[in-house]
Amino acid sequence: VQLQAYGGGLVQAGGSLRLSCVASGRRTSSYDMSWFRQAPGKEREFVGGIRWSGGSIYYADSVKGRFTLSRDNAKNTVYLQMNSLMFEDTARYYCAVDLDRSSAHIARDAADYDYWGHGTLVTVSS
């Protein structure tokens, strides 16, 4: 599976961006997918994840109410709409796919994910 993330850029605090993650090489409609982010000098952290059916979506507390995850299985794409961006959201954002279909919940540990994109950089100016 190859994952390509798009949509990062420079935005002022309070602004919005929409990230896209397009998968190729395998249909990802049967798998959970998530976004993580990593700021300079910090560990990679879970941002949000969406179940393969799209029926359940989970968010980190730090982004709840501001970010919205969605997926279009026909396009093999997952989206992350980011509103009310803050300086603290500055990071490289990565999408990832979890091929373990036995999982009952979205995994929040990066080690549980099998494939990663190269990420897209989001910079929020204060």
C-alpha positions as MATLAB code, in Angstrom:
seq = 'VQLQAYGGGLVQAGGSLRLSCVASGRRTSSYDMSWFRQAPGKEREFVGGIRWSGGSIYYADSVKGRFTLSRDNAKNTVYLQMNSLMFEDTARYYCAVDLDRSSAHIARDAADYDYWGHGTLVTVSS';
ca = [
       0.000    0.000    0.000;
       1.282    3.439   -0.890;
      -0.127    6.460    0.909;
       0.241   10.002   -0.339;
      -0.812   12.939    1.812;
      -1.676   16.323    0.340;
      -2.914   19.678    1.491;
      -0.389   20.952    3.979;
       0.875   24.492    3.930;
       1.279   27.715    5.833;
      -1.795   29.168    7.482;
      -2.476   31.823   10.078;
      -3.820   30.895   13.474;
      -7.584   30.551   13.298;
      -7.463   29.404    9.701;
      -8.329   26.096    8.073;
      -6.719   23.423    5.960;
      -7.966   20.190    4.478;
      -5.596   17.284    4.206;
      -6.153   14.353    1.879;
      -4.581   10.919    1.990;
      -4.843    8.870   -1.184;
      -4.065    5.176   -1.051;
      -2.866    3.083   -3.958;
      -1.794   -0.500   -4.423;
      -4.628   -1.934   -2.392;
      -8.195   -1.033   -1.657;
      -8.226    0.433    1.839;
     -11.989    0.394    2.250;
     -11.701   -2.644    4.536;
      -9.200   -1.119    6.927;
      -9.047    1.468    9.651;
      -7.092    4.573    8.781;
      -5.714    7.304   10.965;
      -3.822   10.549   10.992;
      -0.830   11.177   13.206;
       1.392   14.195   13.544;
       4.904   14.884   14.657;
       6.267   18.251   15.678;
      10.019   18.945   15.787;
      11.561   17.366   18.860;
       8.375   15.541   19.814;
       7.060   12.034   19.434;
       4.546   11.097   16.801;
       1.051   11.459   18.237;
      -2.382   10.226   17.290;
      -4.681   12.877   15.813;
      -7.719   10.898   14.739;
      -8.829    7.660   13.191;
     -11.772    6.335   11.252;
     -13.045    2.788   11.154;
     -13.122    1.000    7.820;
     -16.906    1.387    7.651;
     -16.717    5.074    8.476;
     -19.179    4.405   11.286;
     -16.875    5.306   14.166;
     -14.428    8.164   14.335;
     -12.041    8.929   17.167;
     -10.102   12.097   17.927;
      -7.338   13.137   20.237;
      -8.606   15.488   22.917;
      -6.342   18.233   21.599;
      -8.188   18.402   18.276;
     -11.717   17.396   19.258;
     -14.246   19.928   18.043;
     -11.808   21.492   15.587;
     -10.796   18.632   13.294;
     -13.079   16.373   11.290;
     -12.147   13.070    9.740;
     -13.969   11.505    6.819;
     -13.335    8.939    4.134;
     -14.451    8.239    0.607;
     -13.902    4.541    0.016;
     -14.766    4.837   -3.644;
     -11.787    7.176   -4.022;
      -9.572    5.266   -1.585;
      -9.121    8.568    0.226;
      -9.254    9.812    3.800;
      -9.645   13.486    4.647;
      -8.758   15.609    7.646;
     -10.548   18.942    7.823;
      -8.721   21.192   10.258;
     -10.432   24.323   11.507;
      -9.498   26.911   14.136;
      -5.869   25.993   13.714;
      -3.489   26.926   16.487;
       0.256   27.367   16.580;
       0.442   24.127   18.535;
      -0.961   22.250   15.520;
       2.247   22.897   13.601;
       3.657   19.502   12.639;
       4.138   17.050    9.819;
       0.928   15.107    9.398;
       0.996   11.454    8.415;
      -1.731    9.097    7.356;
      -1.507    5.427    8.162;
      -3.442    2.215    7.573;
      -4.007   -0.628   10.027;
      -4.354   -3.970    8.237;
      -5.454   -5.823   11.380;
      -9.159   -6.337   10.857;
      -9.533   -8.060   14.201;
      -9.153   -4.769   16.032;
     -12.286   -3.760   17.917;
     -11.205   -0.148   18.166;
      -9.071    2.378   16.378;
      -5.461    1.908   17.395;
      -3.849    5.003   18.880;
      -0.333    3.593   18.976;
       1.736    4.291   15.891;
       3.346    0.860   16.232;
       0.030   -0.785   15.352;
      -0.013    0.673   11.842;
       1.367   -1.164    8.858;
       1.815    1.460    6.167;
       2.596    5.149    6.319;
       2.711    8.039    3.943;
       5.585   10.500    3.865;
       3.510   13.174    5.469;
       2.555   16.732    4.666;
       3.803   19.742    6.589;
       1.358   22.050    8.322;
       2.729   25.314    9.662;
       0.491   27.615   11.674;
       1.729   31.131   12.234;
       0.731   32.841   15.441;
];
